[in-house]
Coordinates of C-alpha atoms in Angstrom, one line a residue:
Chain Y
M24 CA -57.5 2.2 -17.4
A25 CA -59.9 0.3 -15.2
V26 CA -60.6 -3.4 -16.0
D27 CA -64.1 -3.9 -17.3
P28 CA -65.3 -7.3 -16.0
D29 CA -67.7 -7.7 -18.9
V30 CA -65.0 -7.6 -21.7
G31 CA -64.4 -11.3 -21.1
D32 CA -67.4 -11.9 -23.4
R33 CA -65.3 -10.8 -26.3
V34 CA -62.8 -13.6 -25.9
R35 CA -63.4 -16.4 -28.4
C36 CA -62.0 -19.9 -27.8
H37 CA -61.1 -22.0 -30.8
L38 CA -60.8 -25.3 -29.0
D39 CA -63.4 -26.9 -31.3
D40 CA -61.3 -26.1 -34.5
L41 CA -58.1 -27.3 -32.8
L42 CA -59.7 -30.6 -31.7
E43 CA -61.2 -31.2 -35.1
R44 CA -57.8 -30.6 -36.9
R45 CA -56.1 -33.0 -34.5
D46 CA -59.0 -35.5 -34.7
L47 CA -59.3 -35.4 -30.9
T48 CA -62.4 -35.5 -28.7
L49 CA -63.1 -33.2 -25.7
A50 CA -63.1 -36.3 -23.4
A51 CA -59.7 -37.4 -24.7
L52 CA -58.3 -33.9 -24.2
A53 CA -59.8 -33.7 -20.7
D54 CA -58.1 -37.0 -19.9
E55 CA -54.8 -35.8 -21.2
V56 CA -54.9 -32.4 -19.6
G57 CA -56.4 -33.5 -16.2
V58 CA -59.3 -31.1 -16.4
T59 CA -63.0 -32.2 -16.2
V60 CA -65.0 -32.4 -19.4
A61 CA -67.5 -30.0 -17.9
N62 CA -64.8 -27.4 -17.4
L63 CA -63.4 -27.9 -20.9
S64 CA -66.9 -27.6 -22.2
V65 CA -67.2 -24.2 -20.4
L66 CA -64.0 -23.1 -22.1
K67 CA -65.0 -24.4 -25.5
N68 CA -68.4 -22.7 -25.4
D69 CA -66.9 -19.3 -24.5
R70 CA -68.5 -19.3 -21.0
A71 CA -65.2 -19.3 -19.1
R72 CA -64.2 -16.0 -17.5
A73 CA -60.7 -16.9 -16.5
V74 CA -58.1 -19.6 -17.3
R75 CA -55.4 -20.8 -15.0
F76 CA -51.9 -20.6 -16.5
S77 CA -51.5 -24.3 -15.6
T78 CA -54.6 -25.3 -17.5
L79 CA -53.5 -23.1 -20.5
V80 CA -50.1 -24.6 -20.6
A81 CA -51.5 -28.2 -20.3
I82 CA -53.9 -27.6 -23.2
C83 CA -51.2 -25.9 -25.4
D84 CA -48.9 -28.9 -24.7
A85 CA -51.6 -31.4 -25.5
L86 CA -52.6 -29.7 -28.7
D87 CA -49.1 -28.5 -29.6
C88 CA -50.2 -24.9 -30.1
Q89 CA -49.8 -21.5 -28.6
P90 CA -52.3 -19.5 -26.5
G91 CA -52.8 -17.2 -29.5
D92 CA -54.1 -20.3 -31.5
L93 CA -56.5 -21.1 -28.7
F94 CA -58.0 -17.6 -28.1
S95 CA -58.8 -14.5 -30.0
V96 CA -60.4 -11.2 -29.0
A97 CA -63.5 -10.1 -31.0
T98 CA -63.4 -6.5 -32.1
T99 CA -66.2 -4.3 -30.8
Chain T
M25 CA -69.8 -43.9 -1.9
A26 CA -72.2 -44.2 1.0
T27 CA -72.3 -41.3 3.4
P28 CA -71.4 -42.2 7.0
A29 CA -74.5 -42.3 9.3
S30 CA -72.8 -39.9 11.8
T31 CA -72.3 -37.3 9.0
T32 CA -75.9 -37.5 7.9
D33 CA -77.1 -37.2 11.5
S34 CA -75.0 -34.1 12.2
Q35 CA -76.2 -32.6 8.9
S36 CA -79.8 -33.1 9.8
D37 CA -79.1 -31.8 13.3
A38 CA -77.6 -28.6 11.9
R39 CA -80.5 -28.3 9.5
A40 CA -83.0 -28.7 12.3
W41 CA -81.2 -25.9 14.3
Q42 CA -81.2 -23.7 11.3
V43 CA -84.9 -24.2 10.8
L44 CA -85.5 -23.6 14.5
A45 CA -83.6 -20.3 14.3
E46 CA -85.5 -19.2 11.2
G47 CA -88.8 -20.0 13.0
F48 CA -87.8 -18.0 16.1
T49 CA -86.8 -14.9 14.1
L50 CA -89.9 -15.2 12.0
F51 CA -92.0 -15.4 15.2
A52 CA -90.1 -12.3 16.6
A53 CA -90.8 -10.4 13.3
G54 CA -94.5 -11.2 13.6
A55 CA -95.0 -11.0 17.3
A56 CA -93.0 -7.7 18.1
P57 CA -95.5 -5.4 16.3
V58 CA -98.5 -7.2 17.7
F59 CA -97.2 -7.0 21.3
S60 CA -96.2 -3.3 20.8
I61 CA -99.6 -2.5 19.5
I62 CA -101.3 -4.3 22.5
Q63 CA -99.0 -2.2 24.8
A64 CA -99.8 1.0 22.9
I65 CA -103.6 0.3 23.2
G66 CA -103.1 -0.3 26.9
T67 CA -101.4 3.0 27.3
L68 CA -104.1 4.8 25.3
T69 CA -106.9 3.2 27.2
G70 CA -105.7 4.4 30.6
D71 CA -103.1 1.8 31.9
P72 CA -100.7 3.4 34.2
V73 CA -97.1 3.8 33.0
V74 CA -94.3 2.6 35.3
I75 CA -91.4 5.1 35.6
E76 CA -88.3 5.2 37.7
V77 CA -87.9 8.3 39.8
A78 CA -85.0 9.5 41.9
T79 CA -85.3 9.5 45.7
D80 CA -83.0 10.8 48.3
P81 CA -79.4 10.2 47.2
G82 CA -77.5 8.1 49.8
R83 CA -80.7 6.6 51.3
T84 CA -80.3 2.9 52.1
L85 CA -82.6 0.0 53.0
D86 CA -81.4 -2.4 55.6
V87 CA -82.0 -6.0 54.3
G88 CA -80.6 -8.7 56.7
G89 CA -77.9 -6.5 57.9
T90 CA -76.9 -5.3 54.4
A91 CA -77.4 -1.6 53.5
L92 CA -78.8 -1.6 50.0
P93 CA -78.7 1.8 48.1
L94 CA -82.2 3.2 47.6
D95 CA -81.8 6.2 45.4
S96 CA -84.5 5.4 43.0
A97 CA -88.0 3.9 43.1
F98 CA -90.6 2.7 40.5
V99 CA -93.9 4.4 40.6
E100 CA -97.1 4.1 38.5
V101 CA -98.3 7.3 36.7
L102 CA -101.4 7.9 34.6
P103 CA -100.4 9.9 31.5
T104 CA -102.5 12.6 30.0
T105 CA -104.0 12.0 26.5
T106 CA -101.2 13.7 24.7
Q107 CA -98.6 12.0 26.7
A108 CA -100.3 8.6 26.1
W109 CA -100.3 9.2 22.3
V110 CA -96.6 10.0 22.4
L111 CA -95.8 6.9 24.5
A112 CA -98.0 4.7 22.4
G113 CA -96.1 6.0 19.3
V114 CA -92.8 5.1 20.9
D115 CA -94.2 1.6 21.7
V116 CA -95.3 1.0 18.1
A117 CA -92.0 2.4 16.6
S118 CA -90.0 0.1 18.9
G119 CA -92.1 -2.9 17.8
L120 CA -91.7 -2.1 14.1
F121 CA -87.9 -1.6 14.6
I122 CA -87.5 -5.1 16.3
A123 CA -89.8 -6.6 13.6
L124 CA -87.6 -5.1 10.8
V125 CA -84.4 -6.3 12.3
A126 CA -85.8 -9.8 13.0
W127 CA -87.1 -10.0 9.3
L128 CA -83.7 -9.2 7.9
V129 CA -82.0 -11.7 10.2
Y130 CA -84.7 -14.3 9.1
R131 CA -83.8 -13.6 5.4
V132 CA -80.1 -14.0 6.1
L133 CA -80.8 -17.4 7.8
V134 CA -83.0 -18.6 4.9
T135 CA -80.4 -17.5 2.3
A136 CA -77.6 -19.3 4.3
R137 CA -79.6 -22.5 4.2
T138 CA -80.9 -22.4 0.6
E139 CA -78.0 -20.9 -1.4
P140 CA -75.2 -23.3 -2.5
G141 CA -72.5 -21.0 -0.9
P142 CA -72.3 -18.5 1.9
F143 CA -71.3 -15.6 -0.3
R144 CA -74.4 -15.3 -2.4
G145 CA -77.9 -14.0 -2.5
G146 CA -77.1 -10.4 -1.3
M147 CA -76.0 -11.6 2.2
A148 CA -73.5 -8.7 2.6
T149 CA -76.2 -6.0 1.7
R150 CA -78.6 -7.5 4.2
I151 CA -76.1 -7.7 6.9
F152 CA -75.0 -4.1 6.2
R153 CA -78.7 -3.0 6.5
I154 CA -79.0 -4.9 9.9
S155 CA -75.9 -3.0 11.0
G156 CA -77.3 0.4 10.1
L157 CA -80.7 -0.4 11.7
V158 CA -79.0 -1.6 14.9
M159 CA -76.9 1.5 15.1
A160 CA -79.6 4.1 14.3
G161 CA -82.6 2.3 15.8
G162 CA -80.7 1.0 18.9
M163 CA -79.4 4.5 19.8
A164 CA -82.8 6.1 19.2
L165 CA -84.5 3.5 21.4
S166 CA -81.9 4.0 24.2
V167 CA -82.8 7.7 24.2
L168 CA -86.6 7.1 23.8
S169 CA -86.6 4.6 26.7
G170 CA -86.1 7.6 29.0
L171 CA -89.1 9.4 27.4
P172 CA -91.7 8.3 30.0
N173 CA -89.6 9.7 32.8
L174 CA -89.0 13.0 30.9
L175 CA -92.7 13.4 30.0
L176 CA -94.3 12.3 33.2
T177 CA -92.0 13.9 35.8
P178 CA -91.9 17.6 34.9
D179 CA -90.7 18.6 38.3
G180 CA -87.3 17.0 37.6
A181 CA -87.7 14.0 39.8
G182 CA -87.4 11.7 36.8
L183 CA -84.0 10.1 36.1
T184 CA -82.1 11.8 33.3
V185 CA -82.3 10.4 29.7
S186 CA -79.2 8.3 29.0
L187 CA -77.5 7.6 25.7
S188 CA -76.2 4.0 25.4
F189 CA -73.3 3.4 23.1
L190 CA -73.8 -0.4 23.2
P191 CA -75.8 -0.4 19.9
L192 CA -72.9 1.4 18.2
F193 CA -70.4 -1.3 19.2
V194 CA -72.8 -4.1 18.2
A195 CA -73.5 -2.4 14.9
A196 CA -69.7 -2.0 14.3
A197 CA -69.3 -5.8 14.9
I198 CA -72.2 -6.6 12.5
A199 CA -70.7 -4.2 9.9
W200 CA -67.4 -5.9 10.2
T201 CA -69.1 -9.3 9.5
A202 CA -70.9 -7.7 6.5
E203 CA -67.5 -6.5 5.1
V204 CA -66.2 -10.1 5.4
F205 CA -69.2 -11.3 3.3
R206 CA -68.8 -8.4 0.8
R207 CA -65.1 -9.4 0.2
G208 CA -66.2 -13.1 0.0
E209 CA -68.8 -12.2 -2.6
A210 CA -66.1 -10.3 -4.6
L211 CA -63.7 -13.2 -4.5
E212 CA -66.5 -15.7 -5.4
S213 CA -67.3 -13.4 -8.4
D214 CA -63.7 -13.4 -9.5
L215 CA -63.4 -17.2 -9.3
S216 CA -66.7 -18.0 -11.1
G217 CA -66.1 -19.2 -14.6
L218 CA -62.4 -20.1 -13.8
V219 CA -61.2 -23.1 -15.7

C-alpha cells in the first residue's frame, strides 16, 4: 500500500496532557530535551509531519513515558 | 552578533549581480519580439534578404599568399510577397521563442532571489519548461534558419538546410538541472515539519 503523505494530519500529540500531569512547562521540557521551544510547539499543536527517533526518545525519557502515551492516531 | 563587513559586502555584491541578470533577461524578453517585428516589417516593406549561396567547390581566394576556400558567398535577394510573409513569420516566431525562454529564465532568477530556499516556488517545473522549449524551439529554429536559402534559391544554388543537434544537448543539460531541483523539492517536502 502506498504511503499517503496527508495521513499525518490524523496523528494527535498529547504533549499538553503529559506536561500538565507532570507540572512541567514547554520551555523546561525544551531545555531538558535540547530541542527549541518553537519545534516542541509545532509538535504540541499537531503541526509536525515527522519526528526524529532521537527527539522521541529524549521526550519519552524526560517525561518517563512511551511513544504510545505521546501519540495516538485519530480514526477516520 | 555583528555581521562582518566583508560578508555584508559580498552579499550585496551577489544581490547586485542577481538583479543585473534579472534586468538583462527581462530586457531580452521585452526586446526580442520588438526587434523581430522590426525585422519582419523590413522584410515585408522590401528590404533585401541576405542569403548564403554555394559557388564553385574548390575555388580559393589568395589573401597575402594564403589560399582561402571560397565555396560560398553572401548575396542580397528581394523576396516575392509570399516569400516575404513566410520569412517575416519566421522572424516573429523566433523573437517570440527567445522572449518566452528569457521570461522563464527571468522568473527562475526572481524566485532564486526572493524565496527562502532554492528548492521552492516551482523552480523545477520552470526549468523543465525551459528545457523543453530549448529542445523543440532550438531545433525548429536551426531548420528554419535555412528557410531563406530554400525559398529564394529555387535553382538549387542555396546551401542545404542543416539540422543542429546542439539544442538537444543543451536541453538535456537543462533537464538534468531541473531533475536536481525536482529531487531537492521532494527532499525539502519530506523534511518540512520534521521535529
